Amino acid sequence: MNKFRYIFIGFMLTFLSAWCGLVILPVWGLGNFEQVKDPKSGEMLPPLLSSLEQRGRDVYVANGCMYCHSQQVHPARSRTDLERGWGERRTVARDYMNHGIAQMGTMRTGPDLANIGVRNPSETWHLLHLYDPQTTSKGSNMPPFRYLFQTQPIPESGPSENALKLPEGFGPPAGQEVIPTEDVLALVAYLQALKLSAYEVPEAAKARLESEQ
């Protein structure tokens, strides 16, 4: 019985120490992150997501974008993310503090998106790409998200101001036009907000130094 008691106590101590190290300490550390002020611009960093960008993040999650795209730039010593131009530095924990549950992804069928707002800030490009990736990236294996757009008759006054200008072969039937819904506009706003390399936080200087080594 005495041996069983010691084994049980040892098991519980091992479990509790592992639980504290893997759960309590990370939650405590990440939960205490705060925005920092940029000494040059006075801007608070990392920037907060606007209500539109938050809605776009929800659309991102609902459509399973994290199954094919990551949001984590790895250091040069472990992967070629920096060589591919996916960011100028690796991601750090503070980068995720305003994004709710971090969308780090499960695989990379497509490129990493942590810095897509810097790499490609064009709203037009993203809308075309989401409507049909073949319009912007021929040979892409990304599925089209046409259900995030609305096809409607062209008004008598002429095409709507926000109607997509689709390449030949991708447009709707004659007399119809494709316009983005509020959901896809929010999604694009969220993607444009992913700007890992556009700001500095205390940990970023070390991350950039590591990238240069």
mmCIF file with all atom_site columns, N, CA and C in Angstrom, residues 63-96:
data_model
loop_
_atom_site.group_PDB
_atom_site.id
_atom_site.type_symbol
_atom_site.label_atom_id
_atom_site.label_alt_id
_atom_site.label_comp_id
_atom_site.label_asym_id
_atom_site.label_entity_id
_atom_site.label_seq_id
_atom_site.pdbx_PDB_ins_code
_atom_site.Cartn_x
_atom_site.Cartn_y
_atom_site.Cartn_z
_atom_site.occupancy
_atom_site.B_iso_or_equiv
_atom_site.pdbx_formal_charge
_atom_site.auth_seq_id
_atom_site.auth_comp_id
_atom_site.auth_asym_id
_atom_site.auth_atom_id
_atom_site.pdbx_PDB_model_num
ATOM 1   N N  . ASN A 1 63 ? -15.272 29.241 -43.294 1.00 0.00 ? 63 ASN A N  1
ATOM 2   C CA . ASN A 1 63 ? -14.995 28.616 -44.578 1.00 0.00 ? 63 ASN A CA 1
ATOM 3   C C  . ASN A 1 63 ? -13.771 27.703 -44.563 1.00 0.00 ? 63 ASN A C  1
ATOM 4   N N  . GLY A 1 64 ? -13.225 27.489 -43.379 1.00 0.00 ? 64 GLY A N  1
ATOM 5   C CA . GLY A 1 64 ? -12.144 26.517 -43.240 1.00 0.00 ? 64 GLY A CA 1
ATOM 6   C C  . GLY A 1 64 ? -10.851 26.911 -43.914 1.00 0.00 ? 64 GLY A C  1
ATOM 7   N N  . CYS A 1 65 ? -10.575 28.201 -44.012 1.00 0.00 ? 65 CYS A N  1
ATOM 8   C CA . CYS A 1 65 ? -9.361  28.647 -44.703 1.00 0.00 ? 65 CYS A CA 1
ATOM 9   C C  . CYS A 1 65 ? -8.092  28.139 -44.020 1.00 0.00 ? 65 CYS A C  1
ATOM 10  N N  . MET A 1 66 ? -8.181  27.912 -42.688 1.00 0.00 ? 66 MET A N  1
ATOM 11  C CA . MET A 1 66 ? -6.994  27.459 -41.963 1.00 0.00 ? 66 MET A CA 1
ATOM 12  C C  . MET A 1 66 ? -6.594  26.021 -42.301 1.00 0.00 ? 66 MET A C  1
ATOM 13  N N  . TYR A 1 67 ? -7.469  25.292 -42.986 1.00 0.00 ? 67 TYR A N  1
ATOM 14  C CA . TYR A 1 67 ? -7.119  23.925 -43.361 1.00 0.00 ? 67 TYR A CA 1
ATOM 15  C C  . TYR A 1 67 ? -6.071  23.887 -44.473 1.00 0.00 ? 67 TYR A C  1
ATOM 16  N N  . CYS A 1 68 ? -5.969  24.972 -45.235 1.00 0.00 ? 68 CYS A N  1
ATOM 17  C CA . CYS A 1 68 ? -5.007  25.010 -46.341 1.00 0.00 ? 68 CYS A CA 1
ATOM 18  C C  . CYS A 1 68 ? -3.979  26.124 -46.201 1.00 0.00 ? 68 CYS A C  1
ATOM 19  N N  . HIS A 1 69 ? -4.247  27.097 -45.336 1.00 0.00 ? 69 HIS A N  1
ATOM 20  C CA . HIS A 1 69 ? -3.329  28.229 -45.168 1.00 0.00 ? 69 HIS A CA 1
ATOM 21  C C  . HIS A 1 69 ? -2.927  28.367 -43.714 1.00 0.00 ? 69 HIS A C  1
ATOM 22  N N  . SER A 1 70 ? -1.648  28.618 -43.488 1.00 0.00 ? 70 SER A N  1
ATOM 23  C CA . SER A 1 70 ? -1.157  28.893 -42.140 1.00 0.00 ? 70 SER A CA 1
ATOM 24  C C  . SER A 1 70 ? -1.030  30.392 -41.938 1.00 0.00 ? 70 SER A C  1
ATOM 25  N N  . GLN A 1 71 ? -0.844  30.789 -40.690 1.00 0.00 ? 71 GLN A N  1
ATOM 26  C CA . GLN A 1 71 ? -0.535  32.173 -40.351 1.00 0.00 ? 71 GLN A CA 1
ATOM 27  C C  . GLN A 1 71 ? 0.604   32.149 -39.344 1.00 0.00 ? 71 GLN A C  1
ATOM 28  N N  . GLN A 1 72 ? 1.703   31.565 -39.771 1.00 0.00 ? 72 GLN A N  1
ATOM 29  C CA . GLN A 1 72 ? 2.863   31.440 -38.886 1.00 0.00 ? 72 GLN A CA 1
ATOM 30  C C  . GLN A 1 72 ? 4.127   31.375 -39.735 1.00 0.00 ? 72 GLN A C  1
ATOM 31  N N  . VAL A 1 73 ? 4.897   32.455 -39.721 1.00 0.00 ? 73 VAL A N  1
ATOM 32  C CA . VAL A 1 73 ? 6.169   32.493 -40.446 1.00 0.00 ? 73 VAL A CA 1
ATOM 33  C C  . VAL A 1 73 ? 7.241   31.904 -39.541 1.00 0.00 ? 73 VAL A C  1
ATOM 34  N N  . HIS A 1 74 ? 7.870   30.843 -40.002 1.00 0.00 ? 74 HIS A N  1
ATOM 35  C CA . HIS A 1 74 ? 8.868   30.146 -39.196 1.00 0.00 ? 74 HIS A CA 1
ATOM 36  C C  . HIS A 1 74 ? 10.236  30.811 -39.324 1.00 0.00 ? 74 HIS A C  1
ATOM 37  N N  . PRO A 1 75 ? 11.101  30.623 -38.328 1.00 0.00 ? 75 PRO A N  1
ATOM 38  C CA . PRO A 1 75 ? 12.462  31.174 -38.418 1.00 0.00 ? 75 PRO A CA 1
ATOM 39  C C  . PRO A 1 75 ? 13.262  30.475 -39.506 1.00 0.00 ? 75 PRO A C  1
ATOM 40  N N  . ALA A 1 76 ? 14.310  31.140 -39.963 1.00 0.00 ? 76 ALA A N  1
ATOM 41  C CA . ALA A 1 76 ? 15.106  30.619 -41.080 1.00 0.00 ? 76 ALA A CA 1
ATOM 42  C C  . ALA A 1 76 ? 15.742  29.275 -40.753 1.00 0.00 ? 76 ALA A C  1
ATOM 43  N N  . ARG A 1 77 ? 16.034  29.028 -39.485 1.00 0.00 ? 77 ARG A N  1
ATOM 44  C CA . ARG A 1 77 ? 16.725  27.787 -39.128 1.00 0.00 ? 77 ARG A CA 1
ATOM 45  C C  . ARG A 1 77 ? 15.851  26.552 -39.267 1.00 0.00 ? 77 ARG A C  1
ATOM 46  N N  . SER A 1 78 ? 14.522  26.757 -39.348 1.00 0.00 ? 78 SER A N  1
ATOM 47  C CA . SER A 1 78 ? 13.639  25.591 -39.394 1.00 0.00 ? 78 SER A CA 1
ATOM 48  C C  . SER A 1 78 ? 12.927  25.407 -40.730 1.00 0.00 ? 78 SER A C  1
ATOM 49  N N  . ARG A 1 79 ? 12.626  26.525 -41.446 1.00 0.00 ? 79 ARG A N  1
ATOM 50  C CA . ARG A 1 79 ? 11.939  26.412 -42.734 1.00 0.00 ? 79 ARG A CA 1
ATOM 51  C C  . ARG A 1 79 ? 12.381  27.537 -43.658 1.00 0.00 ? 79 ARG A C  1
ATOM 52  N N  . THR A 1 80 ? 11.882  27.497 -44.892 1.00 0.00 ? 80 THR A N  1
ATOM 53  C CA . THR A 1 80 ? 12.290  28.481 -45.896 1.00 0.00 ? 80 THR A CA 1
ATOM 54  C C  . THR A 1 80 ? 11.251  29.595 -46.055 1.00 0.00 ? 80 THR A C  1
ATOM 55  N N  . ASP A 1 81 ? 10.448  29.854 -45.030 1.00 0.00 ? 81 ASP A N  1
ATOM 56  C CA . ASP A 1 81 ? 9.389   30.866 -45.117 1.00 0.00 ? 81 ASP A CA 1
ATOM 57  C C  . ASP A 1 81 ? 9.933   32.238 -45.488 1.00 0.00 ? 81 ASP A C  1
ATOM 58  N N  . LEU A 1 82 ? 11.045  32.634 -44.875 1.00 0.00 ? 82 LEU A N  1
ATOM 59  C CA . LEU A 1 82 ? 11.613  33.958 -45.133 1.00 0.00 ? 82 LEU A CA 1
ATOM 60  C C  . LEU A 1 82 ? 12.174  34.035 -46.555 1.00 0.00 ? 82 LEU A C  1
ATOM 61  N N  . GLU A 1 83 ? 12.773  32.957 -47.014 1.00 0.00 ? 83 GLU A N  1
ATOM 62  C CA . GLU A 1 83 ? 13.293  32.924 -48.383 1.00 0.00 ? 83 GLU A CA 1
ATOM 63  C C  . GLU A 1 83 ? 12.168  33.035 -49.400 1.00 0.00 ? 83 GLU A C  1
ATOM 64  N N  . ARG A 1 84 ? 11.021  32.497 -49.079 1.00 0.00 ? 84 ARG A N  1
ATOM 65  C CA . ARG A 1 84 ? 9.873   32.559 -49.983 1.00 0.00 ? 84 ARG A CA 1
ATOM 66  C C  . ARG A 1 84 ? 9.202   33.931 -49.982 1.00 0.00 ? 84 ARG A C  1
ATOM 67  N N  . GLY A 1 85 ? 9.604   34.790 -49.065 1.00 0.00 ? 85 GLY A N  1
ATOM 68  C CA . GLY A 1 85 ? 9.017   36.125 -49.007 1.00 0.00 ? 85 GLY A CA 1
ATOM 69  C C  . GLY A 1 85 ? 7.702   36.179 -48.265 1.00 0.00 ? 85 GLY A C  1
ATOM 70  N N  . TRP A 1 86 ? 7.436   35.190 -47.416 1.00 0.00 ? 86 TRP A N  1
ATOM 71  C CA . TRP A 1 86 ? 6.182   35.166 -46.681 1.00 0.00 ? 86 TRP A CA 1
ATOM 72  C C  . TRP A 1 86 ? 6.187   36.143 -45.507 1.00 0.00 ? 86 TRP A C  1
ATOM 73  N N  . GLY A 1 87 ? 7.328   36.736 -45.213 1.00 0.00 ? 87 GLY A N  1
ATOM 74  C CA . GLY A 1 87 ? 7.462   37.728 -44.165 1.00 0.00 ? 87 GLY A CA 1
ATOM 75  C C  . GLY A 1 87 ? 8.911   38.146 -44.060 1.00 0.00 ? 87 GLY A C  1
ATOM 76  N N  . GLU A 1 88 ? 9.155   39.273 -43.410 1.00 0.00 ? 88 GLU A N  1
ATOM 77  C CA . GLU A 1 88 ? 10.522  39.746 -43.221 1.00 0.00 ? 88 GLU A CA 1
ATOM 78  C C  . GLU A 1 88 ? 11.082  39.289 -41.874 1.00 0.00 ? 88 GLU A C  1
ATOM 79  N N  . ARG A 1 89 ? 10.233  38.736 -41.059 1.00 0.00 ? 89 ARG A N  1
ATOM 80  C CA . ARG A 1 89 ? 10.637  38.174 -39.774 1.00 0.00 ? 89 ARG A CA 1
ATOM 81  C C  . ARG A 1 89 ? 9.683   37.051 -39.426 1.00 0.00 ? 89 ARG A C  1
ATOM 82  N N  . ARG A 1 90 ? 10.068  36.246 -38.448 1.00 0.00 ? 90 ARG A N  1
ATOM 83  C CA . ARG A 1 90 ? 9.168   35.190 -37.998 1.00 0.00 ? 90 ARG A CA 1
ATOM 84  C C  . ARG A 1 90 ? 8.073   35.791 -37.130 1.00 0.00 ? 90 ARG A C  1
ATOM 85  N N  . THR A 1 91 ? 6.998   35.069 -36.981 1.00 0.00 ? 91 THR A N  1
ATOM 86  C CA . THR A 1 91 ? 5.933   35.525 -36.095 1.00 0.00 ? 91 THR A CA 1
ATOM 87  C C  . THR A 1 91 ? 6.367   35.353 -34.637 1.00 0.00 ? 91 THR A C  1
ATOM 88  N N  . VAL A 1 92 ? 5.831   36.198 -33.782 1.00 0.00 ? 92 VAL A N  1
ATOM 89  C CA . VAL A 1 92 ? 6.069   36.093 -32.344 1.00 0.00 ? 92 VAL A CA 1
ATOM 90  C C  . VAL A 1 92 ? 4.715   36.043 -31.650 1.00 0.00 ? 92 VAL A C  1
ATOM 91  N N  . ALA A 1 93 ? 4.705   35.635 -30.405 1.00 0.00 ? 93 ALA A N  1
ATOM 92  C CA . ALA A 1 93 ? 3.440   35.410 -29.700 1.00 0.00 ? 93 ALA A CA 1
ATOM 93  C C  . ALA A 1 93 ? 2.570   36.660 -29.658 1.00 0.00 ? 93 ALA A C  1
ATOM 94  N N  . ARG A 1 94 ? 3.186   37.833 -29.499 1.00 0.00 ? 94 ARG A N  1
ATOM 95  C CA . ARG A 1 94 ? 2.414   39.067 -29.383 1.00 0.00 ? 94 ARG A CA 1
ATOM 96  C C  . ARG A 1 94 ? 1.621   39.368 -30.656 1.00 0.00 ? 94 ARG A C  1
ATOM 97  N N  . ASP A 1 95 ? 2.056   38.844 -31.806 1.00 0.00 ? 95 ASP A N  1
ATOM 98  C CA . ASP A 1 95 ? 1.354   39.082 -33.069 1.00 0.00 ? 95 ASP A CA 1
ATOM 99  C C  . ASP A 1 95 ? -0.087  38.583 -33.028 1.00 0.00 ? 95 ASP A C  1
ATOM 100 N N  . TYR A 1 96 ? -0.351  37.600 -32.189 1.00 0.00 ? 96 TYR A N  1
ATOM 101 C CA . TYR A 1 96 ? -1.671  36.969 -32.165 1.00 0.00 ? 96 TYR A CA 1
ATOM 102 C C  . TYR A 1 96 ? -2.596  37.530 -31.091 1.00 0.00 ? 96 TYR A C  1
#
